[in-house]
Amino acid sequence: MANRYNLAAEIRDKKASSIRRKGFIPAVLYGHDLDSMSVQVEEKEFSRVFNQTGSTSLVMVTINSTEHPVLIREVQYHPLKNKALHIDFYQVRMDEEITAEVPLTFVGESAAVKDLGGVFVRNMDSIEVEALPQNLPHDIEVDISSLNTFEDIIHVRDLKLPEGVKTLQEIEEVVALVQEPKTQEQIDADLAEEVKEEVAAVEGVEDKKEETVEGAEPAATEEKKE
């Protein structure tokens, strides 16, 4: 079983703006066998827990001595400040498997990058998995030390998933690889192609303007009838 994370919450009976000024975050708790509840959590404590769990690890939210197994389904942030404004807690059933997007964490060192000067290409940032709530991992590590040449590829089937976790991705999907560095000739050719495309785009705009001017008809004027 994954690590246990606990978070205390209280029933909310005041306006959101009021509790935010006191260092709390308004939230809603809903899900299996539960009527929706308006609650609040202490801002600093939530940040500490969320930094460890993300949106995939199970959290035990305690309200009036009752524990609720939840996933942090959504966190709304201030558009300018990195500050949580509202949280959605989703209560899960411990005996029912759920699906989740689990982030990938890339670790290790690739010889194809270090010794051959290749460019590391990360084709996926997360994978979809299915597991019981208590088995959902915070992240899945991808060891890139197996990328020794430009022919080496890490597929989904190569990932080491925790016990009780299965992926819903196609096992042949590419997770990561290392591309051979471009030669100076290739770089010059790419730059020339970009310039050519930009010139063509500008010429296309100019041609369109000329067609519009040439095709324009003078506005008709009506003579006054006596």
Coordinates of N, CA and C in Angstrom, one line a residue:
M1 N 0.8 -1.2 0.0 CA 0.0 0.0 0.0 C 0.9 1.2 0.0
A2 N 0.4 2.3 -0.7 CA 1.2 3.5 -0.8 C 1.2 4.2 0.5
N3 N 2.0 5.3 0.6 CA 2.1 6.1 1.9 C 0.7 6.6 2.2
R4 N 0.5 6.8 3.5 CA -0.8 7.4 4.0 C -0.6 8.9 4.2
Y5 N -1.5 9.7 3.7 CA -1.5 11.1 3.9 C -2.8 11.6 4.5
N6 N -2.7 12.4 5.5 CA -3.8 12.9 6.3 C -4.0 14.4 6.1
L7 N -5.2 14.8 6.1 CA -5.5 16.3 6.0 C -6.8 16.6 6.8
A8 N -6.7 17.5 7.7 CA -7.9 17.9 8.5 C -8.7 19.0 7.8
A9 N -10.0 18.8 7.9 CA -10.9 19.8 7.2 C -12.1 20.2 8.2
E10 N -12.7 21.3 7.9 CA -13.8 21.7 8.7 C -15.0 22.1 7.8
I11 N -16.2 21.9 8.4 CA -17.4 22.4 7.6 C -17.3 23.9 7.4
R12 N -17.7 24.3 6.2 CA -17.6 25.7 5.9 C -18.9 26.4 6.0
D13 N -19.0 27.5 6.7 CA -20.3 28.2 6.9 C -20.2 29.6 6.6
K14 N -19.0 30.1 6.1 CA -18.8 31.5 5.8 C -18.4 31.7 4.3
K15 N -18.5 32.9 3.9 CA -18.1 33.2 2.5 C -16.7 32.9 2.2
A16 N -16.4 32.5 0.9 CA -15.1 32.1 0.6 C -14.0 33.2 0.8
S17 N -14.4 34.4 0.5 CA -13.5 35.5 0.6 C -13.1 35.7 2.1
S18 N -14.0 35.5 3.0 CA -13.8 35.6 4.4 C -12.8 34.6 4.9
I19 N -13.0 33.3 4.5 CA -12.1 32.3 5.1 C -10.7 32.4 4.5
R20 N -10.6 32.9 3.2 CA -9.3 33.0 2.6 C -8.4 34.0 3.4
R21 N -9.1 35.1 3.8 CA -8.3 36.1 4.6 C -7.8 35.5 5.9
K22 N -8.4 34.4 6.4 CA -7.9 33.8 7.6 C -7.0 32.6 7.4
G23 N -6.5 32.5 6.1 CA -5.5 31.4 5.8 C -6.1 30.1 5.5
F24 N -7.4 30.0 5.1 CA -8.0 28.8 4.8 C -8.4 28.8 3.3
I25 N -8.6 27.6 2.7 CA -9.0 27.5 1.3 C -10.4 26.8 1.3
P26 N -11.4 27.4 0.6 CA -12.7 26.8 0.5 C -12.6 25.5 -0.4
A27 N -13.4 24.5 -0.1 CA -13.4 23.3 -0.9 C -14.7 22.6 -0.9
V28 N -14.9 21.6 -1.8 CA -16.1 20.9 -1.8 C -15.7 19.4 -1.8
L29 N -16.4 18.6 -1.0 CA -16.2 17.2 -0.9 C -17.4 16.4 -1.4
Y30 N -17.2 15.6 -2.4 CA -18.3 14.8 -3.0 C -17.8 13.5 -3.4
G31 N -18.7 12.6 -3.9 CA -18.3 11.3 -4.4 C -19.2 10.2 -4.0
H32 N -18.6 9.0 -3.9 CA -19.4 7.8 -3.6 C -20.1 7.9 -2.2
D33 N -21.4 7.5 -2.1 CA -22.1 7.4 -0.9 C -22.0 8.7 0.0
L34 N -22.0 9.8 -0.7 CA -21.8 11.1 0.1 C -22.5 12.2 -0.6
D35 N -23.3 13.0 0.2 CA -23.9 14.2 -0.2 C -22.8 15.3 -0.3
S36 N -22.8 16.1 -1.3 CA -21.8 17.2 -1.4 C -21.7 18.0 -0.1
M37 N -20.5 18.3 0.3 CA -20.2 19.1 1.5 C -19.3 20.2 1.2
S38 N -19.7 21.4 1.8 CA -18.8 22.6 1.6 C -17.9 22.6 2.9
V39 N -16.5 22.5 2.6 CA -15.6 22.5 3.7 C -14.5 23.5 3.5
Q40 N -13.6 23.5 4.4 CA -12.4 24.4 4.3 C -11.2 23.7 4.9
V41 N -10.0 24.0 4.3 CA -8.8 23.4 4.8 C -7.7 24.5 5.1
E42 N -6.8 24.2 6.0 CA -5.8 25.2 6.3 C -4.8 25.3 5.1
E43 N -4.5 26.5 4.6 CA -3.8 26.7 3.4 C -2.4 26.0 3.4
K44 N -1.6 26.3 4.5 CA -0.3 25.8 4.6 C -0.3 24.3 4.7
E45 N -1.2 23.7 5.4 CA -1.2 22.2 5.6 C -1.6 21.6 4.2
F46 N -2.6 22.2 3.5 CA -2.9 21.6 2.2 C -1.7 21.6 1.3
S47 N -1.0 22.8 1.2 CA 0.1 22.9 0.3 C 1.2 21.8 0.6
R48 N 1.4 21.5 1.9 CA 2.4 20.5 2.3 C 1.9 19.1 1.8
V49 N 0.6 18.8 2.0 CA 0.1 17.5 1.6 C 0.1 17.4 0.1
F50 N -0.4 18.4 -0.6 CA -0.5 18.3 -2.1 C 0.8 18.2 -2.8
N51 N 1.9 18.8 -2.2 CA 3.2 18.7 -2.8 C 3.7 17.3 -2.8
Q52 N 3.2 16.5 -1.8 CA 3.6 15.1 -1.7 C 2.7 14.1 -2.5
T53 N 1.4 14.5 -2.6 CA 0.4 13.6 -3.2 C 0.1 13.9 -4.7
G54 N 0.1 15.1 -5.1 CA -0.4 15.5 -6.4 C -1.9 15.1 -6.5
S55 N -2.3 14.8 -7.7 CA -3.7 14.4 -7.9 C -4.0 12.9 -8.0
T56 N -3.0 12.1 -7.7 CA -3.1 10.7 -7.9 C -3.0 9.9 -6.6
S57 N -2.4 10.4 -5.5 CA -2.3 9.7 -4.3 C -3.5 9.9 -3.4
L58 N -3.8 8.8 -2.7 CA -5.0 8.9 -1.8 C -4.7 9.7 -0.5
V59 N -5.7 10.5 -0.2 CA -5.6 11.4 1.0 C -6.8 11.1 1.9
M60 N -6.5 11.0 3.2 CA -7.6 10.8 4.2 C -7.9 12.1 4.8
V61 N -9.1 12.7 4.4 CA -9.6 13.9 4.9 C -10.5 13.7 6.1
T62 N -10.1 14.3 7.2 CA -10.9 14.0 8.4 C -11.8 15.2 8.7
I63 N -13.1 14.9 8.9 CA -14.1 16.0 9.2 C -14.9 15.5 10.4
N64 N -14.8 16.2 11.5 CA -15.6 15.8 12.8 C -15.3 14.3 13.1
S65 N -14.0 13.9 13.1 CA -13.6 12.6 13.5 C -13.9 11.5 12.5
T66 N -14.5 11.9 11.3 CA -14.8 10.9 10.3 C -13.8 11.0 9.2
E67 N -13.2 9.9 8.8 CA -12.2 9.9 7.7 C -12.9 9.6 6.3
H68 N -12.5 10.4 5.4 CA -13.0 10.3 4.0 C -11.8 10.0 3.1
P69 N -11.7 8.8 2.4 CA -10.7 8.6 1.4 C -10.9 9.4 0.2
V70 N -10.1 10.3 -0.2 CA -10.3 11.1 -1.4 C -9.1 11.3 -2.3
L71 N -9.4 11.7 -3.5 CA -8.3 12.1 -4.4 C -8.6 13.6 -4.6
I72 N -7.5 14.4 -4.7 CA -7.6 15.8 -5.0 C -7.9 16.0 -6.4
R73 N -9.1 16.1 -6.8 CA -9.5 16.0 -8.2 C -9.2 17.3 -9.0
E74 N -9.3 18.5 -8.3 CA -9.0 19.7 -9.0 C -8.7 20.8 -8.0
V75 N -7.7 21.6 -8.4 CA -7.3 22.8 -7.6 C -7.3 24.0 -8.5
Q76 N -8.2 25.0 -8.2 CA -8.2 26.2 -8.9 C -7.3 27.3 -8.3
Y77 N -6.5 27.9 -9.2 CA -5.5 28.9 -8.7 C -5.8 30.3 -9.2
H78 N -5.3 31.2 -8.4 CA -5.4 32.6 -8.8 C -4.7 32.8 -10.2
P79 N -5.3 33.6 -11.1 CA -4.7 33.7 -12.4 C -3.3 34.4 -12.4
L80 N -3.0 35.2 -11.4 CA -1.7 35.9 -11.4 C -0.8 35.4 -10.2
K81 N -1.4 35.0 -9.1 CA -0.6 34.5 -8.0 C -0.7 33.0 -7.9
N82 N 0.4 32.4 -7.5 CA 0.4 30.9 -7.4 C -0.2 30.5 -6.0
K83 N -1.5 30.8 -6.0 CA -2.3 30.6 -4.7 C -3.6 29.9 -5.0
A84 N -3.8 28.8 -4.2 CA -5.0 28.0 -4.4 C -6.2 28.8 -4.0
L85 N -7.3 28.8 -4.8 CA -8.5 29.5 -4.5 C -9.7 28.5 -4.1
H86 N -9.6 27.3 -4.7 CA -10.7 26.3 -4.4 C -10.2 24.9 -4.7
I87 N -10.7 23.9 -4.0 CA -10.3 22.6 -4.1 C -11.5 21.6 -4.3
D88 N -11.4 20.6 -5.1 CA -12.4 19.6 -5.3 C -11.8 18.3 -4.7
F89 N -12.4 17.8 -3.6 CA -12.1 16.5 -3.1 C -13.1 15.4 -3.5
Y90 N -12.6 14.3 -4.1 CA -13.5 13.3 -4.6 C -13.4 12.0 -3.8
Q91 N -14.4 11.7 -3.1 CA -14.4 10.5 -2.2 C -14.5 9.2 -3.1
V92 N -13.6 8.3 -2.9 CA -13.5 7.1 -3.7 C -14.0 5.8 -2.8
R93 N -14.2 4.7 -3.5 CA -14.5 3.5 -2.9 C -13.2 2.7 -2.8
M94 N -12.8 2.2 -1.7 CA -11.5 1.6 -1.5 C -11.5 0.2 -2.3
D95 N -12.6 -0.4 -2.5 CA -12.7 -1.7 -3.2 C -13.0 -1.6 -4.7
E96 N -12.9 -0.4 -5.3 CA -13.2 -0.2 -6.7 C -12.0 0.5 -7.4
E97 N -11.6 -0.2 -8.5 CA -10.5 0.4 -9.2 C -10.9 1.6 -10.0
I98 N -10.0 2.6 -10.1 CA -10.2 3.8 -10.8 C -9.1 4.1 -11.8
T99 N -9.4 4.9 -12.7 CA -8.3 5.3 -13.7 C -7.8 6.7 -13.3
A100 N -6.5 6.9 -13.7 CA -5.9 8.2 -13.4 C -4.7 8.4 -14.3
E101 N -4.4 9.7 -14.5 CA -3.2 10.1 -15.3 C -2.1 10.3 -14.3
V102 N -1.1 9.4 -14.4 CA 0.0 9.5 -13.4 C 1.2 10.1 -14.1
P103 N 1.8 11.1 -13.6 CA 3.0 11.7 -14.2 C 4.2 10.8 -14.2
L104 N 5.1 11.0 -15.3 CA 6.3 10.3 -15.4 C 7.5 11.1 -14.9
T105 N 8.4 10.5 -14.1 CA 9.6 11.2 -13.7 C 10.8 10.5 -14.3
F106 N 11.6 11.3 -15.0 CA 12.7 10.7 -15.7 C 13.9 10.8 -14.9
V107 N 14.6 9.7 -14.7 CA 15.8 9.6 -13.8 C 16.9 8.9 -14.5
G108 N 18.1 9.1 -14.0 CA 19.3 8.4 -14.6 C 20.0 9.3 -15.6
E109 N 20.9 8.7 -16.3 CA 21.7 9.4 -17.3 C 21.9 8.6 -18.5
S110 N 21.7 9.2 -19.7 CA 21.8 8.5 -21.0 C 23.1 8.7 -21.6
A111 N 23.8 7.5 -21.9 CA 25.1 7.6 -22.6 C 25.0 8.2 -24.0
A112 N 23.8 8.0 -24.6 CA 23.6 8.6 -26.0 C 23.6 10.1 -25.9
V113 N 23.2 10.7 -24.8 CA 23.2 12.1 -24.6 C 24.5 12.6 -24.1
K114 N 25.1 11.9 -23.1 CA 26.3 12.4 -22.5 C 27.5 12.2 -23.4
D115 N 27.6 11.0 -24.0 CA 28.8 10.7 -24.8 C 28.7 10.9 -26.3
L116 N 27.5 10.8 -26.8 CA 27.3 11.0 -28.2 C 26.7 12.3 -28.6
G117 N 26.3 13.1 -27.6 CA 25.8 14.5 -27.9 C 24.4 14.5 -28.5
G118 N 23.6 13.4 -28.2 CA 22.3 13.3 -28.7 C 21.3 14.2 -28.0
V119 N 20.1 14.3 -28.5 CA 19.1 15.2 -28.0 C 18.0 14.3 -27.4
F120 N 17.8 14.4 -26.1 CA 16.8 13.6 -25.4 C 15.4 14.0 -25.8
V121 N 14.6 13.1 -26.2 CA 13.2 13.4 -26.6 C 12.2 12.7 -25.7
R122 N 11.4 13.4 -24.9 CA 10.4 12.9 -24.1 C 9.1 12.9 -24.8
N123 N 8.6 11.7 -25.1 CA 7.4 11.6 -25.9 C 6.1 11.6 -25.1
M124 N 6.2 11.3 -23.8 CA 5.1 11.3 -22.9 C 5.4 11.9 -21.6
D125 N 4.5 12.6 -21.0 CA 4.7 13.2 -19.7 C 3.9 12.5 -18.6
S126 N 2.9 11.6 -19.0 CA 2.2 10.9 -18.1 C 1.6 9.7 -18.8
I127 N 1.1 8.7 -18.0 CA 0.4 7.5 -18.6 C -0.9 7.3 -17.8
E128 N -1.8 6.7 -18.5 CA -3.1 6.4 -17.9 C -3.0 5.0 -17.3
V129 N -3.4 4.9 -16.0 CA -3.3 3.6 -15.3 C -4.6 3.3 -14.6
E130 N -4.8 2.1 -14.2 CA -5.9 1.7 -13.4 C -5.5 0.9 -12.2
A131 N -6.0 1.2 -11.0 CA -5.6 0.6 -9.8 C -6.6 0.9 -8.7
L132 N -6.6 0.2 -7.6 CA -7.3 0.6 -6.4 C -6.8 1.9 -5.9
P133 N -7.6 2.7 -5.3 CA -7.2 4.1 -4.9 C -5.9 4.0 -4.0
Q134 N -5.8 3.0 -3.1 CA -4.7 3.0 -2.2 C -3.4 2.6 -2.9
N135 N -3.5 2.1 -4.1 CA -2.3 1.6 -4.8 C -1.8 2.6 -5.9
L136 N -2.6 3.7 -6.1 CA -2.2 4.7 -7.1 C -0.9 5.4 -6.7
P137 N 0.1 5.4 -7.6 CA 1.4 6.0 -7.2 C 1.4 7.5 -7.5
H138 N 2.2 8.2 -6.8 CA 2.4 9.7 -7.0 C 2.9 9.9 -8.4
D139 N 3.9 9.1 -8.8 CA 4.5 9.2 -10.1 C 5.1 7.9 -10.5
I140 N 5.6 7.8 -11.7 CA 6.2 6.5 -12.1 C 7.6 6.9 -12.7
E141 N 8.6 6.3 -12.2 CA 10.0 6.7 -12.6 C 10.3 6.0 -13.9
V142 N 11.0 6.7 -14.8 CA 11.5 6.2 -16.1 C 13.0 6.3 -16.1
D143 N 13.7 5.2 -16.0 CA 15.2 5.2 -16.0 C 15.7 5.3 -17.4
I144 N 16.4 6.4 -17.8 CA 16.8 6.6 -19.1 C 18.2 6.1 -19.4
S145 N 18.8 5.5 -18.4 CA 20.2 4.9 -18.5 C 20.3 3.8 -19.6
S146 N 19.1 3.3 -20.0 CA 19.1 2.3 -21.0 C 19.2 2.8 -22.4
L147 N 19.2 4.2 -22.5 CA 19.4 4.8 -23.8 C 20.8 5.1 -24.1
N148 N 21.5 4.0 -24.6 CA 22.9 4.1 -24.9 C 23.3 4.5 -26.3
T149 N 22.4 4.2 -27.3 CA 22.6 4.5 -28.7 C 21.3 5.2 -29.2
F150 N 21.4 5.7 -30.4 CA 20.3 6.4 -31.1 C 19.2 5.4 -31.5
E151 N 19.5 4.1 -31.4 CA 18.5 3.1 -31.8 C 17.7 2.6 -30.6
D152 N 18.2 2.9 -29.4 CA 17.5 2.5 -28.2 C 16.2 3.3 -28.0
I153 N 15.1 2.7 -27.6 CA 13.9 3.3 -27.3 C 13.2 2.8 -26.1
I154 N 12.6 3.6 -25.3 CA 11.9 3.2 -24.1 C 10.4 3.2 -24.5
H155 N 9.7 2.0 -24.4 CA 8.3 1.9 -24.7 C 7.5 1.8 -23.4
V156 N 6.2 1.9 -23.5 CA 5.4 1.7 -22.3 C 5.6 0.4 -21.7
R157 N 5.8 -0.7 -22.5 CA 6.0 -2.0 -21.9 C 7.3 -2.1 -21.1
D158 N 8.2 -1.1 -21.2 CA 9.4 -1.2 -20.5 C 9.3 -0.5 -19.1
L159 N 8.2 0.1 -18.8 CA 8.0 0.8 -17.5 C 7.8 -0.2 -16.4
K160 N 8.4 0.1 -15.3 CA 8.2 -0.7 -14.1 C 7.1 -0.1 -13.2
L161 N 5.9 -0.8 -13.3 CA 4.7 -0.3 -12.6 C 4.7 -0.9 -11.2
P162 N 4.2 -0.2 -10.2 CA 4.1 -0.7 -8.8 C 3.1 -1.9 -8.8
E163 N 3.2 -2.7 -7.8 CA 2.3 -3.8 -7.7 C 0.8 -3.3 -7.6
G164 N -0.1 -4.0 -8.4 CA -1.5 -3.6 -8.3 C -1.9 -2.5 -9.3
V165 N -0.9 -2.1 -10.1 CA -1.1 -1.0 -11.0 C -0.9 -1.5 -12.5
K166 N -1.9 -1.3 -13.3 CA -1.8 -1.7 -14.7 C -2.0 -0.5 -15.6
T167 N -1.3 -0.4 -16.7 CA -1.5 0.7 -17.6 C -2.6 0.5 -18.7
L168 N -3.2 1.5 -19.1 CA -4.3 1.5 -20.1 C -3.7 2.0 -21.5
Q169 N -2.5 2.3 -21.5 CA -1.8 2.8 -22.7 C -1.5 1.6 -23.6
E170 N -1.3 1.8 -24.9 CA -0.8 0.8 -25.8 C 0.7 0.5 -25.4
I171 N 1.0 -0.7 -25.2 CA 2.4 -1.1 -24.7 C 3.5 -0.7 -25.6
E172 N 3.2 -0.6 -26.9 CA 4.2 -0.2 -27.9 C 4.4 1.3 -28.1
E173 N 3.6 2.1 -27.4 CA 3.8 3.5 -27.5 C 5.2 3.9 -27.0
V174 N 5.8 4.9 -27.6 CA 7.1 5.4 -27.3 C 7.1 6.4 -26.1
V175 N 7.9 6.1 -25.1 CA 7.9 7.0 -24.0 C 9.1 8.0 -24.2
A176 N 10.2 7.5 -24.6 CA 11.4 8.4 -24.7 C 12.4 7.8 -25.6
L177 N 13.3 8.6 -26.2 CA 14.4 8.2 -27.1 C 15.4 9.3 -27.2
V178 N 16.5 9.1 -27.9 CA 17.5 10.1 -28.1 C 17.7 10.2 -29.6
Q179 N 17.6 11.5 -30.0 CA 17.8 11.7 -31.5 C 19.3 12.1 -31.7
E180 N 19.8 11.7 -32.9 CA 21.1 12.1 -33.3 C 21.2 13.6 -33.5
P181 N 22.3 14.2 -33.1 CA 22.4 15.7 -33.3 C 22.5 16.0 -34.7
K182 N 22.0 17.1 -35.1 CA 22.0 17.6 -36.5 C 23.4 18.1 -36.9
T183 N 23.7 17.9 -38.1 CA 25.0 18.4 -38.7 C 24.8 19.9 -39.0
Q184 N 25.9 20.6 -39.2 CA 25.8 22.0 -39.6 C 25.0 22.2 -40.9
E185 N 25.2 21.2 -41.8 CA 24.5 21.3 -43.1 C 22.9 21.2 -42.9
Q186 N 22.5 20.3 -42.0 CA 21.1 20.1 -41.7 C 20.5 21.4 -41.0
I187 N 21.3 22.0 -40.1 CA 20.9 23.2 -39.5 C 20.7 24.3 -40.5
D188 N 21.7 24.5 -41.4 CA 21.6 25.5 -42.4 C 20.4 25.3 -43.3
A189 N 20.2 24.0 -43.7 CA 19.0 23.7 -44.6 C 17.7 24.0 -43.9
D190 N 17.6 23.7 -42.6 CA 16.4 24.0 -41.8 C 16.1 25.5 -41.8
L191 N 17.2 26.3 -41.6 CA 17.1 27.7 -41.5 C 16.6 28.3 -42.8
A192 N 17.2 27.7 -43.9 CA 16.9 28.2 -45.3 C 15.4 27.9 -45.6
E193 N 14.9 26.7 -45.1 CA 13.6 26.4 -45.4 C 12.6 27.3 -44.6
E194 N 13.0 27.6 -43.4 CA 12.2 28.5 -42.6 C 12.0 29.9 -43.2
V195 N 13.2 30.4 -43.7 CA 13.2 31.7 -44.4 C 12.3 31.6 -45.6
K196 N 12.4 30.5 -46.4 CA 11.6 30.4 -47.6 C 10.1 30.4 -47.3
E197 N 9.7 29.7 -46.2 CA 8.3 29.6 -45.8 C 7.8 31.0 -45.4
E198 N 8.7 31.7 -44.7 CA 8.3 33.1 -44.2 C 8.1 34.0 -45.4
V199 N 9.0 33.9 -46.4 CA 8.9 34.8 -47.6 C 7.6 34.4 -48.4
A200 N 7.3 33.1 -48.5 CA 6.1 32.7 -49.2 C 4.9 33.2 -48.5
A201 N 4.9 33.2 -47.2 CA 3.7 33.6 -46.4 C 3.5 35.1 -46.7
V202 N 4.6 35.9 -46.7 CA 4.5 37.4 -46.9 C 4.0 37.6 -48.3
E203 N 4.5 36.9 -49.3 CA 4.1 37.1 -50.7 C 2.7 36.8 -50.8
G204 N 2.2 35.8 -50.1 CA 0.8 35.4 -50.2 C -0.1 36.5 -49.7
V205 N 0.3 37.1 -48.6 CA -0.5 38.2 -48.1 C -0.5 39.4 -49.1
E206 N 0.6 39.7 -49.7 CA 0.7 40.8 -50.6 C -0.2 40.5 -51.9
D207 N -0.1 39.2 -52.4 CA -0.9 38.9 -53.5 C -2.4 39.0 -53.2
K208 N -2.8 38.7 -52.0 CA -4.2 38.8 -51.6 C -4.7 40.2 -51.6
K209 N -3.8 41.1 -51.1 CA -4.1 42.5 -51.0 C -4.3 43.1 -52.4
E210 N -3.4 42.7 -53.4 CA -3.5 43.2 -54.8 C -4.8 42.7 -55.4
E211 N -5.2 41.4 -55.2 CA -6.4 40.9 -55.8 C -7.6 41.7 -55.3
T212 N -7.6 42.0 -54.0 CA -8.7 42.7 -53.4 C -8.8 44.1 -54.0
V213 N -7.7 44.8 -54.2 CA -7.7 46.1 -54.8 C -8.2 46.1 -56.2
E214 N -7.6 45.1 -57.0 CA -8.0 45.1 -58.5 C -9.4 44.6 -58.6
G215 N -10.0 43.8 -57.8 CA -11.3 43.3 -57.9 C -12.4 44.3 -57.3
A216 N -11.9 45.3 -56.7 CA -12.9 46.2 -56.0 C -13.6 47.0 -57.0
E217 N -14.9 47.2 -56.9 CA -15.7 48.0 -57.7 C -16.1 49.3 -57.1
P218 N -16.0 50.4 -57.8 CA -16.3 51.7 -57.2 C -17.8 51.7 -56.7
A219 N -18.0 52.4 -55.6 CA -19.4 52.5 -55.1 C -20.3 53.2 -56.0
A220 N -21.4 52.6 -56.2 CA -22.4 53.3 -57.2 C -23.0 54.5 -56.5
T221 N -23.2 55.5 -57.3 CA -23.9 56.8 -56.8 C -25.2 57.0 -57.5
E222 N -26.2 57.3 -56.8 CA -27.5 57.6 -57.5 C -27.7 59.0 -57.7
E223 N -28.1 59.4 -58.9 CA -28.4 60.7 -59.2 C -29.7 61.2 -58.5
K224 N -29.8 62.4 -58.1 CA -31.0 62.9 -57.5 C -32.1 63.0 -58.5
K225 N -33.2 62.5 -58.2 CA -34.4 62.6 -59.1 C -35.1 63.9 -58.8
E226 N -35.3 64.6 -59.9 CA -36.0 65.9 -59.7 C -37.4 65.7 -59.4

